[in-house]
């Protein structure tokens, strides 16, 4: 009987030690992931570069899963042309959702970013044998803060500042939170304080998308069909 008690006590002690050790490892991994993943920035660069036609470069990376990660001086290039860059990016992963296999970020902040949109037809022609594998993932950014961003689309410049909610599953959904858009071809800034739109291969759907400016004002609801414009319905 005493022998059984000793075995049980020993087993309980070992179990407790293993539990404490496991939680300790998890805690250290969350606070100091660099102890387990050497050169995290190189790992990220290789993963992104292997799944896209271009190359990602990161100068510096720091942070943890509790306080979030900061990435400095990011550049993404295709054929030596910079398509995306940012002086700083902050990423706060939502651990409660990631644990269950969902790619959810609580907050992303882009500082002094730049994005140039390539013509889709050119991309499809050049990279038909090597697709972007990102598109197979589902992900959500609950708060995307754009701090002084420049976008080049069809050789036209747009400056953005504000917040968005971004979700990608079967389609792309963007919700606005006081997004400001400025461009040389606009008479004044365009403010989108609220609303959303979703985009898929066939159509774009606007839902209570409010637009405020000195030259354009109103709220958009409806659908624009890319394949058959007669099926489009827009209410303002």
Short mmCIF file of C-alpha atoms in Angstrom, two decimals:
data_model
loop_
_atom_site.label_atom_id
_atom_site.label_comp_id
_atom_site.label_asym_id
_atom_site.label_seq_id
_atom_site.Cartn_x
_atom_site.Cartn_y
_atom_site.Cartn_z
CA UNK A 1 0.00 0.00 0.00
CA UNK A 2 2.81 2.38 0.93
CA UNK A 3 4.60 1.46 -2.27
CA UNK A 4 1.54 2.43 -4.32
CA UNK A 5 1.30 5.75 -2.47
CA UNK A 6 4.98 6.47 -3.16
CA UNK A 7 4.49 5.65 -6.85
CA UNK A 8 1.42 7.90 -7.00
CA UNK A 9 3.23 10.75 -5.26
CA UNK A 10 6.20 10.33 -7.57
CA UNK A 11 3.92 10.30 -10.62
CA UNK A 12 2.08 13.43 -9.41
CA UNK A 13 5.37 15.25 -8.85
CA UNK A 14 6.67 14.29 -12.29
CA UNK A 15 3.35 15.31 -13.88
CA UNK A 16 3.45 18.66 -12.07
CA UNK A 17 7.04 19.26 -13.17
CA UNK A 18 6.16 18.41 -16.77
CA UNK A 19 3.13 20.73 -16.69
CA UNK A 20 5.18 23.60 -15.22
CA UNK A 21 7.95 22.94 -17.74
CA UNK A 22 5.48 22.91 -20.66
CA UNK A 23 3.81 26.14 -19.60
CA UNK A 24 7.23 27.67 -19.01
CA UNK A 25 8.32 26.79 -22.55
CA UNK A 26 5.08 28.19 -23.98
CA UNK A 27 5.44 31.38 -21.93
CA UNK A 28 9.05 31.87 -23.04
CA UNK A 29 8.09 31.17 -26.66
CA UNK A 30 5.36 33.82 -26.51
CA UNK A 31 7.64 36.43 -24.91
CA UNK A 32 10.98 35.50 -26.49
CA UNK A 33 10.30 33.64 -29.77
CA UNK A 34 13.84 34.43 -30.97
CA UNK A 35 15.15 31.82 -28.49
CA UNK A 36 13.45 29.14 -30.58
CA UNK A 37 13.43 30.68 -34.06
CA UNK A 38 16.83 31.94 -35.11
CA UNK A 39 16.79 34.85 -37.55
CA UNK A 40 13.00 35.24 -37.66
CA UNK A 41 13.26 37.92 -40.33
CA UNK A 42 15.13 35.49 -42.61
CA UNK A 43 12.44 32.86 -42.00
CA UNK A 44 9.70 35.35 -42.95
CA UNK A 45 11.64 36.53 -46.01
CA UNK A 46 12.10 32.95 -47.24
CA UNK A 47 8.45 32.02 -46.65
CA UNK A 48 7.08 35.07 -48.48
CA UNK A 49 9.61 34.83 -51.30
CA UNK A 50 8.89 31.13 -51.83
CA UNK A 51 5.15 31.78 -52.22
CA UNK A 52 5.29 34.82 -54.51
CA UNK A 53 7.09 35.74 -57.75
CA UNK A 54 9.22 38.34 -55.94
CA UNK A 55 11.55 38.76 -52.99
CA UNK A 56 10.90 40.21 -49.55
CA UNK A 57 13.61 42.02 -47.62
CA UNK A 58 13.43 42.95 -43.91
CA UNK A 59 16.09 45.03 -42.19
CA UNK A 60 15.10 44.44 -38.56
CA UNK A 61 12.54 42.45 -36.60
CA UNK A 62 11.67 42.47 -32.89
CA UNK A 63 8.81 41.69 -30.52
CA UNK A 64 6.82 38.78 -29.16
CA UNK A 65 3.37 37.19 -29.34
CA UNK A 66 2.13 39.04 -26.25
CA UNK A 67 3.16 42.63 -27.03
CA UNK A 68 3.17 42.28 -30.82
CA UNK A 69 5.91 42.43 -33.45
CA UNK A 70 7.59 45.40 -35.10
CA UNK A 71 9.20 45.03 -38.50
CA UNK A 72 11.41 47.80 -39.87
CA UNK A 73 12.33 48.82 -43.42
CA UNK A 74 10.40 46.25 -45.45
CA UNK A 75 10.66 45.96 -49.22
CA UNK A 76 8.98 43.60 -51.63
CA UNK A 77 10.41 43.50 -55.17
CA UNK A 78 9.56 41.79 -58.41
CA UNK A 79 12.20 41.91 -61.13
CA UNK A 80 14.12 44.59 -59.16
CA UNK A 81 11.05 46.85 -59.05
CA UNK A 82 9.75 47.85 -55.60
CA UNK A 83 6.05 47.05 -55.39
CA UNK A 84 5.66 47.44 -51.63
CA UNK A 85 7.67 49.09 -48.89
CA UNK A 86 7.15 50.40 -45.37
CA UNK A 87 9.47 52.06 -42.89
CA UNK A 88 7.69 50.24 -40.07
CA UNK A 89 4.98 47.64 -39.59
CA UNK A 90 3.42 46.66 -36.27
CA UNK A 91 1.59 43.32 -36.05
CA UNK A 92 -0.48 42.21 -33.06
CA UNK A 93 -1.63 38.58 -33.50
CA UNK A 94 -4.90 37.46 -31.92
CA UNK A 95 -3.68 34.44 -29.95
CA UNK A 96 -7.18 33.41 -28.89
CA UNK A 97 -8.08 32.87 -32.55
CA UNK A 98 -4.70 31.65 -33.81
CA UNK A 99 -4.75 28.82 -31.24
CA UNK A 100 -7.83 27.47 -33.05
CA UNK A 101 -6.14 27.69 -36.45
CA UNK A 102 -7.55 31.04 -37.61
CA UNK A 103 -5.22 33.64 -39.13
CA UNK A 104 -6.52 36.68 -37.26
CA UNK A 105 -4.55 39.82 -36.40
CA UNK A 106 -5.94 42.20 -33.78
CA UNK A 107 -4.08 45.18 -35.20
CA UNK A 108 -1.69 46.04 -38.03
CA UNK A 109 -0.09 49.48 -38.38
CA UNK A 110 1.63 50.54 -41.60
CA UNK A 111 3.92 53.56 -41.34
CA UNK A 112 5.17 55.43 -44.43
CA UNK A 113 4.17 52.64 -46.77
CA UNK A 114 4.22 52.49 -50.56
CA UNK A 115 2.35 50.17 -52.91
CA UNK A 116 2.45 50.02 -56.69
CA UNK A 117 -0.26 48.02 -58.40
CA UNK A 118 0.97 46.06 -61.41
CA UNK A 119 -1.29 45.42 -64.35
CA UNK A 120 -3.06 42.09 -63.66
CA UNK A 121 -2.86 40.95 -67.27
CA UNK A 122 0.92 41.40 -67.28
CA UNK A 123 1.21 39.51 -64.02
CA UNK A 124 -0.92 36.63 -65.27
CA UNK A 125 1.16 36.37 -68.43
CA UNK A 126 4.52 36.44 -66.69
CA UNK A 127 3.63 34.30 -63.70
CA UNK A 128 1.07 31.87 -65.08
CA UNK A 129 3.21 28.92 -64.00
CA UNK A 130 3.84 30.30 -60.52
CA UNK A 131 0.76 31.43 -58.66
CA UNK A 132 0.54 33.41 -55.49
CA UNK A 133 -0.18 30.77 -52.88
CA UNK A 134 -1.34 33.36 -50.32
CA UNK A 135 -4.79 33.43 -51.87
CA UNK A 136 -5.56 29.96 -50.53
CA UNK A 137 -5.43 31.23 -46.94
CA UNK A 138 -8.25 32.81 -44.96
CA UNK A 139 -7.25 35.74 -42.82
CA UNK A 140 -8.64 38.78 -41.04
CA UNK A 141 -7.15 42.05 -39.81
CA UNK A 142 -9.51 43.56 -37.24
CA UNK A 143 -7.82 46.98 -37.32
CA UNK A 144 -5.49 48.11 -40.10
CA UNK A 145 -4.13 51.60 -39.42
CA UNK A 146 -2.67 53.23 -42.52
CA UNK A 147 -0.28 56.00 -41.47
CA UNK A 148 0.88 58.05 -44.48
CA UNK A 149 0.65 55.59 -47.34
CA UNK A 150 1.12 56.12 -51.06
CA UNK A 151 -0.56 53.92 -53.66
CA UNK A 152 0.24 53.99 -57.38
CA UNK A 153 -2.61 52.63 -59.48
CA UNK A 154 -2.55 52.93 -63.29
CA UNK A 155 0.22 55.54 -62.96
CA UNK A 156 -1.93 57.72 -60.72
CA UNK A 157 -0.91 58.63 -57.18
CA UNK A 158 -3.16 58.31 -54.13
CA UNK A 159 -2.34 59.16 -50.52
CA UNK A 160 -4.18 57.28 -47.78
CA UNK A 161 -4.60 57.72 -44.05
CA UNK A 162 -7.09 56.02 -41.74
CA UNK A 163 -8.34 52.68 -40.49
CA UNK A 164 -9.75 49.62 -42.23
CA UNK A 165 -10.98 46.17 -41.33
CA UNK A 166 -9.75 43.61 -43.85
CA UNK A 167 -11.05 40.07 -44.29
CA UNK A 168 -10.27 37.51 -46.97
CA UNK A 169 -12.12 34.23 -47.38
CA UNK A 170 -14.00 33.48 -50.60
CA UNK A 171 -13.87 37.20 -51.33
CA UNK A 172 -12.19 40.34 -50.06
CA UNK A 173 -14.16 42.46 -47.61
CA UNK A 174 -13.05 45.92 -46.47
CA UNK A 175 -14.80 48.02 -43.83
CA UNK A 176 -13.92 51.72 -43.54
CA UNK A 177 -13.22 53.79 -40.44
CA UNK A 178 -12.48 57.43 -41.34
CA UNK A 179 -10.27 56.68 -44.32
CA UNK A 180 -8.88 59.80 -46.01
CA UNK A 181 -7.87 59.69 -49.70
CA UNK A 182 -5.97 62.48 -51.44
CA UNK A 183 -4.82 62.62 -55.05
CA UNK A 184 -3.59 65.31 -57.48
CA UNK A 185 -6.62 64.66 -59.70
CA UNK A 186 -9.03 65.40 -56.81
CA UNK A 187 -10.15 68.92 -55.96
CA UNK A 188 -10.08 68.06 -52.25
CA UNK A 189 -9.68 65.12 -49.88
CA UNK A 190 -12.21 62.30 -50.00
CA UNK A 191 -13.27 60.99 -46.59
CA UNK A 192 -14.92 57.58 -46.16
CA UNK A 193 -16.06 57.58 -42.51
CA UNK A 194 -18.00 54.31 -42.56
CA UNK A 195 -19.42 51.52 -44.68
CA UNK A 196 -17.85 48.57 -46.46
CA UNK A 197 -17.48 46.80 -49.76
CA UNK A 198 -16.75 43.22 -50.79
CA UNK A 199 -14.96 42.14 -53.95
CA UNK A 200 -14.91 38.85 -55.82
CA UNK A 201 -14.12 37.80 -59.38
CA UNK A 202 -17.51 38.82 -60.72
CA UNK A 203 -18.63 41.87 -58.79
CA UNK A 204 -18.06 44.50 -56.16
CA UNK A 205 -20.77 45.09 -53.54
CA UNK A 206 -21.11 48.37 -51.62
CA UNK A 207 -22.87 48.45 -48.26
CA UNK A 208 -23.68 51.87 -46.72
CA UNK A 209 -20.37 53.27 -47.95
CA UNK A 210 -20.44 56.96 -47.00
CA UNK A 211 -18.34 59.41 -49.05
CA UNK A 212 -17.72 63.02 -48.02
CA UNK A 213 -15.90 65.67 -50.05
CA UNK A 214 -16.40 69.13 -51.52
CA UNK A 215 -16.96 67.64 -54.98
CA UNK A 216 -18.63 64.31 -54.15
CA UNK A 217 -21.02 63.46 -51.33
CA UNK A 218 -23.37 60.57 -50.63
CA UNK A 219 -23.79 56.98 -49.56
CA UNK A 220 -23.33 53.98 -51.84
CA UNK A 221 -25.38 50.79 -51.77
CA UNK A 222 -25.50 48.27 -54.56
CA UNK A 223 -23.56 46.02 -56.88
CA UNK A 224 -21.30 46.51 -59.88
CA UNK A 225 -21.03 43.43 -62.08
CA UNK A 226 -17.77 43.25 -64.05
CA UNK A 227 -19.01 40.71 -66.58
CA UNK A 228 -22.43 42.21 -67.31
CA UNK A 229 -22.85 45.87 -66.44
CA UNK A 230 -26.61 45.67 -67.08
CA UNK A 231 -26.83 43.55 -63.90
CA UNK A 232 -25.30 46.34 -61.84
CA UNK A 233 -27.45 48.26 -59.37
CA UNK A 234 -26.23 51.32 -57.48
CA UNK A 235 -28.22 53.49 -55.07
CA UNK A 236 -26.84 56.77 -53.72
#
